mmCIF file of C-alpha atoms in Angstrom:
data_model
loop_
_atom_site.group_PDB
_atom_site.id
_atom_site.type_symbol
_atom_site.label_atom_id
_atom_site.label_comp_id
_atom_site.label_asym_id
_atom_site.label_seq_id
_atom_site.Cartn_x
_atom_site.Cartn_y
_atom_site.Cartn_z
ATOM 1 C CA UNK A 211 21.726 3.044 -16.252
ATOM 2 C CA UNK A 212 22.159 7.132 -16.642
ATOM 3 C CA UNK A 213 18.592 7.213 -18.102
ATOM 4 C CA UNK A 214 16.922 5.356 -15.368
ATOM 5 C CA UNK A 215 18.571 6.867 -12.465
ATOM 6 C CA UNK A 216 17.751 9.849 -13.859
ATOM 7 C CA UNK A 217 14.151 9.123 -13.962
ATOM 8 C CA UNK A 218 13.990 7.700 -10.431
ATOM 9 C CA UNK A 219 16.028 11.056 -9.698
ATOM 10 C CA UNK A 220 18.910 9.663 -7.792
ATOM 11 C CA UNK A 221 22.633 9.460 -9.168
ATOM 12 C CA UNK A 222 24.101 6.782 -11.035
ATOM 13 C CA UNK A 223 26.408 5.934 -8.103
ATOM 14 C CA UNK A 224 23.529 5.849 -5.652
ATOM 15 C CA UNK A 225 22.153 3.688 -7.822
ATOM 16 C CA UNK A 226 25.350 1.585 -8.356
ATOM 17 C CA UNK A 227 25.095 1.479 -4.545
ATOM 18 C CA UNK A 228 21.552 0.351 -4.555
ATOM 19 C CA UNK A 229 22.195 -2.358 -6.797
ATOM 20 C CA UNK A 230 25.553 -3.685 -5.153
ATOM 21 C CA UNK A 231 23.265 -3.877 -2.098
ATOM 22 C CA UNK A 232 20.601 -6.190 -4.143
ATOM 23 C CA UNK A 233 17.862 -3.589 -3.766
ATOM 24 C CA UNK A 234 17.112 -3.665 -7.245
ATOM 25 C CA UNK A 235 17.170 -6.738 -9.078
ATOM 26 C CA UNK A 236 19.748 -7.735 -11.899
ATOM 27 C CA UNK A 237 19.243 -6.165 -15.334
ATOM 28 C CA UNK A 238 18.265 -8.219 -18.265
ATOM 29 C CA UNK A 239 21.460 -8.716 -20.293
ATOM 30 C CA UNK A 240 22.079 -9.272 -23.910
ATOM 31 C CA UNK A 241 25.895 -9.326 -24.506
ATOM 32 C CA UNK A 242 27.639 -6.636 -22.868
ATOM 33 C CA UNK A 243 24.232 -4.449 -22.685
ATOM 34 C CA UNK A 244 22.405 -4.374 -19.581
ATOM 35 C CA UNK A 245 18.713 -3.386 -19.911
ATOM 36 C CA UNK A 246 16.481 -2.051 -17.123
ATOM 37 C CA UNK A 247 12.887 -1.842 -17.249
ATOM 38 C CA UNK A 248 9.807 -0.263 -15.711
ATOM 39 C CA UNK A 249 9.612 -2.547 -12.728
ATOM 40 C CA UNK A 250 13.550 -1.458 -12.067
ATOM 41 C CA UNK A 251 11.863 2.120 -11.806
ATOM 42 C CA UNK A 252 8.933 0.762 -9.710
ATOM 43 C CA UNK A 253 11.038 -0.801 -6.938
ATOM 44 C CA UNK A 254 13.470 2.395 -6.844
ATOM 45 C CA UNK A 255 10.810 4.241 -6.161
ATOM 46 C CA UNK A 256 9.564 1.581 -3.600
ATOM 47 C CA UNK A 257 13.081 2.155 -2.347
ATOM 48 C CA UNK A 258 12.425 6.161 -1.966
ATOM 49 C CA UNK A 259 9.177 5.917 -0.728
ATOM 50 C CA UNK A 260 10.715 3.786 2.364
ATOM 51 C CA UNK A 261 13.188 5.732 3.101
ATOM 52 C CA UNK A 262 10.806 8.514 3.175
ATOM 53 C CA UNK A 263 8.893 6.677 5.839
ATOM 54 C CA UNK A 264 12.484 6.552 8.245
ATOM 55 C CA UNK A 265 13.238 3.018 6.952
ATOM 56 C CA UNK A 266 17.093 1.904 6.660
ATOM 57 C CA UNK A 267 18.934 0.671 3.241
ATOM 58 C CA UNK A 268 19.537 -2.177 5.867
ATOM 59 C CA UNK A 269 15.761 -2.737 7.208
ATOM 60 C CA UNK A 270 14.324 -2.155 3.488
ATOM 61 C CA UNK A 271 16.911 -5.031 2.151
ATOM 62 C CA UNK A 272 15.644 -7.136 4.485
ATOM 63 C CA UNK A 273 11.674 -6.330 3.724
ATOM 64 C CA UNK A 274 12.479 -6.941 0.183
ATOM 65 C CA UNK A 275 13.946 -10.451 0.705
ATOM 66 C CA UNK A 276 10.889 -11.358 2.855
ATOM 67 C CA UNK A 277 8.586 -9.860 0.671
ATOM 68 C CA UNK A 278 10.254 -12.104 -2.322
ATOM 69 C CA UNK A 279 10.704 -14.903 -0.331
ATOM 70 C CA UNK A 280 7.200 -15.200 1.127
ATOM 71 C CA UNK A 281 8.738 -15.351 4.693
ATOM 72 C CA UNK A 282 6.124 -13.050 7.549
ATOM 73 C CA UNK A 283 6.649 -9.718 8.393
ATOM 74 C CA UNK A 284 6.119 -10.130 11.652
ATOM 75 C CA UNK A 285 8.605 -12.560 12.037
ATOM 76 C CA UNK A 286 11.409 -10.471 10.325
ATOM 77 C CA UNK A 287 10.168 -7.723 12.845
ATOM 78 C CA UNK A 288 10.571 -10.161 15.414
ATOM 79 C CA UNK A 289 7.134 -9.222 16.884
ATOM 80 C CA UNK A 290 6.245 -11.897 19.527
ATOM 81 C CA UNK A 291 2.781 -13.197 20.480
ATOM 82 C CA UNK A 292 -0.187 -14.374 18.345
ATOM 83 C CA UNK A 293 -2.252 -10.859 19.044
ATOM 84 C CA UNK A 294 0.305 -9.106 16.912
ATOM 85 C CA UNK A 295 1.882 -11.412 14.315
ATOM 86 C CA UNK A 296 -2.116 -12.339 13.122
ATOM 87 C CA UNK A 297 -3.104 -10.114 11.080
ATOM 88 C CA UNK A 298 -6.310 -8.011 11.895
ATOM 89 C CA UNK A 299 -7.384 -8.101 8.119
ATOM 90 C CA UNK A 300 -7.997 -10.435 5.795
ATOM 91 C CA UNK A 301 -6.565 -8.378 2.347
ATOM 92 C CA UNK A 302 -5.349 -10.625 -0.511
ATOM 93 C CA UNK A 303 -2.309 -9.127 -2.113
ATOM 94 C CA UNK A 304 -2.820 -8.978 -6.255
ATOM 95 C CA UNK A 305 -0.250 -9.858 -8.742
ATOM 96 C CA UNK A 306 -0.630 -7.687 -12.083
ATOM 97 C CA UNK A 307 1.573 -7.468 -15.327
ATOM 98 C CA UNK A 308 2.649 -3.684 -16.033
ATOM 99 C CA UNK A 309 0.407 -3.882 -18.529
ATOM 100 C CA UNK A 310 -2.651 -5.765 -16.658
ATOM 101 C CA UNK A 311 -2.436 -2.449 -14.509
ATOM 102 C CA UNK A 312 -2.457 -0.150 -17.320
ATOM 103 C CA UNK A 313 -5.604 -1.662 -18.479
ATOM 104 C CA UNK A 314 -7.291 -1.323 -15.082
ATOM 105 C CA UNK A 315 -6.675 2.420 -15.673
ATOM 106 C CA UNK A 316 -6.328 3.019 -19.093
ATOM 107 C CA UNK A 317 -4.215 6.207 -19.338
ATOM 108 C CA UNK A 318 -3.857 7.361 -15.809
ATOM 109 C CA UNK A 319 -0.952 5.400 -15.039
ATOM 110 C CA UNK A 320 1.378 8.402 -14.737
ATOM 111 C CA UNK A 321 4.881 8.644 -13.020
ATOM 112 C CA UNK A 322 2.821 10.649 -10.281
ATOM 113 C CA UNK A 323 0.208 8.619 -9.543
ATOM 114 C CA UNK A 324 2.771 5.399 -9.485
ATOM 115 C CA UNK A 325 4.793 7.343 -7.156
ATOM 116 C CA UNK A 326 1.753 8.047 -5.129
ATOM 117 C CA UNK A 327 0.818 4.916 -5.117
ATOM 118 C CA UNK A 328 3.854 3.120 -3.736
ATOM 119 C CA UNK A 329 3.954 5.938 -1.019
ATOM 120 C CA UNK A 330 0.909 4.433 0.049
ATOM 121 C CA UNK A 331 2.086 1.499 0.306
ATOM 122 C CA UNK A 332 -0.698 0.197 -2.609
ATOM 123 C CA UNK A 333 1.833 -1.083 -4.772
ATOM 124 C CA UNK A 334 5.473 -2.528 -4.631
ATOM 125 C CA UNK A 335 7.354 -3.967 -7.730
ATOM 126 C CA UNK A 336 8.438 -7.712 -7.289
ATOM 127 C CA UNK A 337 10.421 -8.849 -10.402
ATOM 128 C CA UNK A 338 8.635 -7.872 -13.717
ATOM 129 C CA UNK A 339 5.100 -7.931 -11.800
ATOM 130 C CA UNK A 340 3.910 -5.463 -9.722
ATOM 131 C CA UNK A 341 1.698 -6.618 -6.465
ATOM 132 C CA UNK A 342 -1.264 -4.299 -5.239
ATOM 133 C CA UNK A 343 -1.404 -5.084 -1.414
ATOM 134 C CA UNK A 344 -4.874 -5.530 -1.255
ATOM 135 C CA UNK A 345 -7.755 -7.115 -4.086
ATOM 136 C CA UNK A 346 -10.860 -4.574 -2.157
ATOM 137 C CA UNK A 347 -9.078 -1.893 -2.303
ATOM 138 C CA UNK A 348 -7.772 -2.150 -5.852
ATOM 139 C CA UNK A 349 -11.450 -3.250 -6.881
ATOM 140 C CA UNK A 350 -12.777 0.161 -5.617
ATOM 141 C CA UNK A 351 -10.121 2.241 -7.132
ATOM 142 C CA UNK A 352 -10.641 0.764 -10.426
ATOM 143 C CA UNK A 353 -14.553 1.257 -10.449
ATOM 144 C CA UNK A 354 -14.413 4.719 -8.786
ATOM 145 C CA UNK A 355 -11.841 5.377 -11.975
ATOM 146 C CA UNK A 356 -14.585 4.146 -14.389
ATOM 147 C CA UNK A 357 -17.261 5.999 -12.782
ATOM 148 C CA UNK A 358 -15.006 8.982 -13.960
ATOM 149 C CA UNK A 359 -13.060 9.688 -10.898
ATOM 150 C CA UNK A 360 -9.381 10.395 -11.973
ATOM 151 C CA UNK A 361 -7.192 7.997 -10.790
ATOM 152 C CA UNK A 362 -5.166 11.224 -9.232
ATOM 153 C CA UNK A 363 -8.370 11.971 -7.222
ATOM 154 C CA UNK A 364 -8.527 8.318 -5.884
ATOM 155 C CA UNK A 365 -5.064 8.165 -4.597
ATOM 156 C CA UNK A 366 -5.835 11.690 -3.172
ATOM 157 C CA UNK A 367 -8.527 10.739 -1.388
ATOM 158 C CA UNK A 368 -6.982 7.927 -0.461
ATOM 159 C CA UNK A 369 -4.391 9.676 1.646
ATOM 160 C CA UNK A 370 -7.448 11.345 3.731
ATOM 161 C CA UNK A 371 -9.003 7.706 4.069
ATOM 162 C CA UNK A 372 -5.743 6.403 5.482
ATOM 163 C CA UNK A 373 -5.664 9.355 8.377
ATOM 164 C CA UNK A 374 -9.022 8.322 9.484
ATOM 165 C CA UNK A 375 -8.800 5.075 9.512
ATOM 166 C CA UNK A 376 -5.737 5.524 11.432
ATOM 167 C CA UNK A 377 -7.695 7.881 13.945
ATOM 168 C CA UNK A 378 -10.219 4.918 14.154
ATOM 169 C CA UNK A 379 -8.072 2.327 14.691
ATOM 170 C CA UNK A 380 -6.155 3.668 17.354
ATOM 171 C CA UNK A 381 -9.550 4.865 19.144
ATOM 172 C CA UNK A 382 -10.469 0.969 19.008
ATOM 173 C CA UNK A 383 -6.966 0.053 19.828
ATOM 174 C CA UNK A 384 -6.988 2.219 23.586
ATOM 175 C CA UNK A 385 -10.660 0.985 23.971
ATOM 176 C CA UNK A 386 -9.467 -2.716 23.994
ATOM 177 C CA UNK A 387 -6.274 -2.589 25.123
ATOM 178 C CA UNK A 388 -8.261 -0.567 28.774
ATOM 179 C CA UNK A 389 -10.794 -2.797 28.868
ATOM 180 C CA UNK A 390 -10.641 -6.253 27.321
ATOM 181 C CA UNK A 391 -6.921 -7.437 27.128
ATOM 182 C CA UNK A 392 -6.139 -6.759 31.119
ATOM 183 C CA UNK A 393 -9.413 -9.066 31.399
ATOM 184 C CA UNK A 394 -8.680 -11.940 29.372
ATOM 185 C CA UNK A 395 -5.693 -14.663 28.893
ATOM 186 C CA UNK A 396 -6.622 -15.614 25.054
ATOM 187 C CA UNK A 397 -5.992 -12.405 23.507
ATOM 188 C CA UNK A 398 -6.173 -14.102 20.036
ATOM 189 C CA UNK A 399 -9.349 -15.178 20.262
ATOM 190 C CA UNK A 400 -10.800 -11.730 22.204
ATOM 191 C CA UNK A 401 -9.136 -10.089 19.001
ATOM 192 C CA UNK A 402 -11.325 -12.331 16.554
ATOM 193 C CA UNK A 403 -14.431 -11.926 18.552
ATOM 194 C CA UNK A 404 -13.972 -7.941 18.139
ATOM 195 C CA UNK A 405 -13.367 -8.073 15.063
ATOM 196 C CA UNK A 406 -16.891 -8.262 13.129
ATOM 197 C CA UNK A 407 -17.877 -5.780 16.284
ATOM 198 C CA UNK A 408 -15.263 -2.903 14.648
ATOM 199 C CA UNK A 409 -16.329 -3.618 11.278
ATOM 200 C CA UNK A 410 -19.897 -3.177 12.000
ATOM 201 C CA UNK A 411 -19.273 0.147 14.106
ATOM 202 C CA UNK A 412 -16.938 1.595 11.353
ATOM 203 C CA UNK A 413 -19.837 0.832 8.548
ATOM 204 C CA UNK A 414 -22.599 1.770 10.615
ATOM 205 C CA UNK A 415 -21.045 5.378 11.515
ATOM 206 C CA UNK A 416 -20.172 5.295 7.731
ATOM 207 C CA UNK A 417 -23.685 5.061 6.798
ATOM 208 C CA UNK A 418 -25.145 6.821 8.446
ATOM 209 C CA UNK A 419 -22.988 10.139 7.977
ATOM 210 C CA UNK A 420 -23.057 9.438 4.461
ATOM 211 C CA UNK A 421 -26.791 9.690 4.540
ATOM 212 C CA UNK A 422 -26.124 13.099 6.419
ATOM 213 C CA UNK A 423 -24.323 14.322 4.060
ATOM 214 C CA UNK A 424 -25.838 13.629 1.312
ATOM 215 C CA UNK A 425 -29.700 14.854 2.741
ATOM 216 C CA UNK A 426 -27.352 18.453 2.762
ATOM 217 C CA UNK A 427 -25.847 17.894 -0.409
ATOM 218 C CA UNK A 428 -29.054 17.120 -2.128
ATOM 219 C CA UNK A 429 -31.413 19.071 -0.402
ATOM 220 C CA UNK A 430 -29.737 22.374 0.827
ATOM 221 C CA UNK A 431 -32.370 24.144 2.747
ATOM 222 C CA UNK A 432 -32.838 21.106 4.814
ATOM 223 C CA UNK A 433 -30.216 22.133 7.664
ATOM 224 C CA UNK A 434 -32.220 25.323 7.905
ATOM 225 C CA UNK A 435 -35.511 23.801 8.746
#
């Protein structure tokens, strides 16, 4: 118990605490020896990352148990209304071994990059698997790693992605909720009509400023012309 709350760096009465309040799960036992493992580590830092984000040791118990138990966020949230409970995307979570996800990323599964992984909100420890909240996105990361990003770089990245995407989300959130939810009485079905219209706006944009960018980065003189 001393050696993994030192790793997680919290105190072995905090996490006495966090056990009592079934935010970690049970150790294995054999006899009168308790053994804790890497996923024990993985969901304290889950814990941290949480708590981080303004979350309470009461709210985060209660994410946990609906996260194990399959129930809907939303619900637990109580969030009301079709329009917000159905979700926008269509991510499938992923269910790896510890070692199915050091294979994915042979050597780059540090303590840092874990951590900065579950403070993106990528990964979260569920028993002696851990789940990566979405297939795409875990597809990309693991061929950007073996195109010889560093995985380090990735999750780097990935923190400017997530600001963006936040930018552009809430620039196509004020645009519909102006001009198309005052207008309508099935918001659900408004929602899934826009839905292939943001995608194709967000990849278009992408495109072409990646084709920008790239005429500059390949061809240097060319903004001079």
């Amino acid at each position: 118990m001393a050696e993994l709350a030192e790793k997680a760096g919290i105190t072995v009465r905090t996490l006495r605490f966090y056990r009592e309040r079934k935010l970690i799960p049970p150790p294995r036992r054999e006899g009168r020896i308790a053994w804790y493992g890497e996923h024990h580590l993985a969901r304290l830092r889950t814990v941290a990352a949480l708590l981080e984000r303004g979350h309470t040791l009461g709210g985060i118990a209660d994410l946990l148990t609906a996260f194990e138990c399959g129930r809907d966020v939303g619900e637990l949230l109580g969030l009301a209304g079709a329009a917000i409970t159905t979700p926008w995307s269509e991510e499938a979570a992923v269910r790896l071994s510890p070692e199915e996800l050091a294979d994915r990323f042979a050597g780059q599964v540090t303590p840092e990059n874990l951590t900065a992984a579950l403070e993106l909100g990528y990964l979260a420890a569920d028993g002696d698997e851990i789940v990566h909240i979405s297939r795409r996105l875990l597809d990309a990361s693991t061929a950007l790693v073996r195109q010889g990003v560093p995985l380090s770089a990735v999750l780097t990245a990935a923190h400017e992605v997530r600001a963006h995407a936040d930018a552009l989300a809430e620039t196509f959130t004020s645009l519909i909720g102006a001009h198309v939810l005052p207008r309508t009485d099935d918001v659900p079905a408004a929602l899934e009509r826009l839905r292939p219209v943001a995608r194709t706006v967000v990849d278009a944009e992408l495109s072409l400023a990646m084709d920008r960018r790239l005429r500059t980065a390949l061809t240097p003189d060319a903004g001079k012309r």
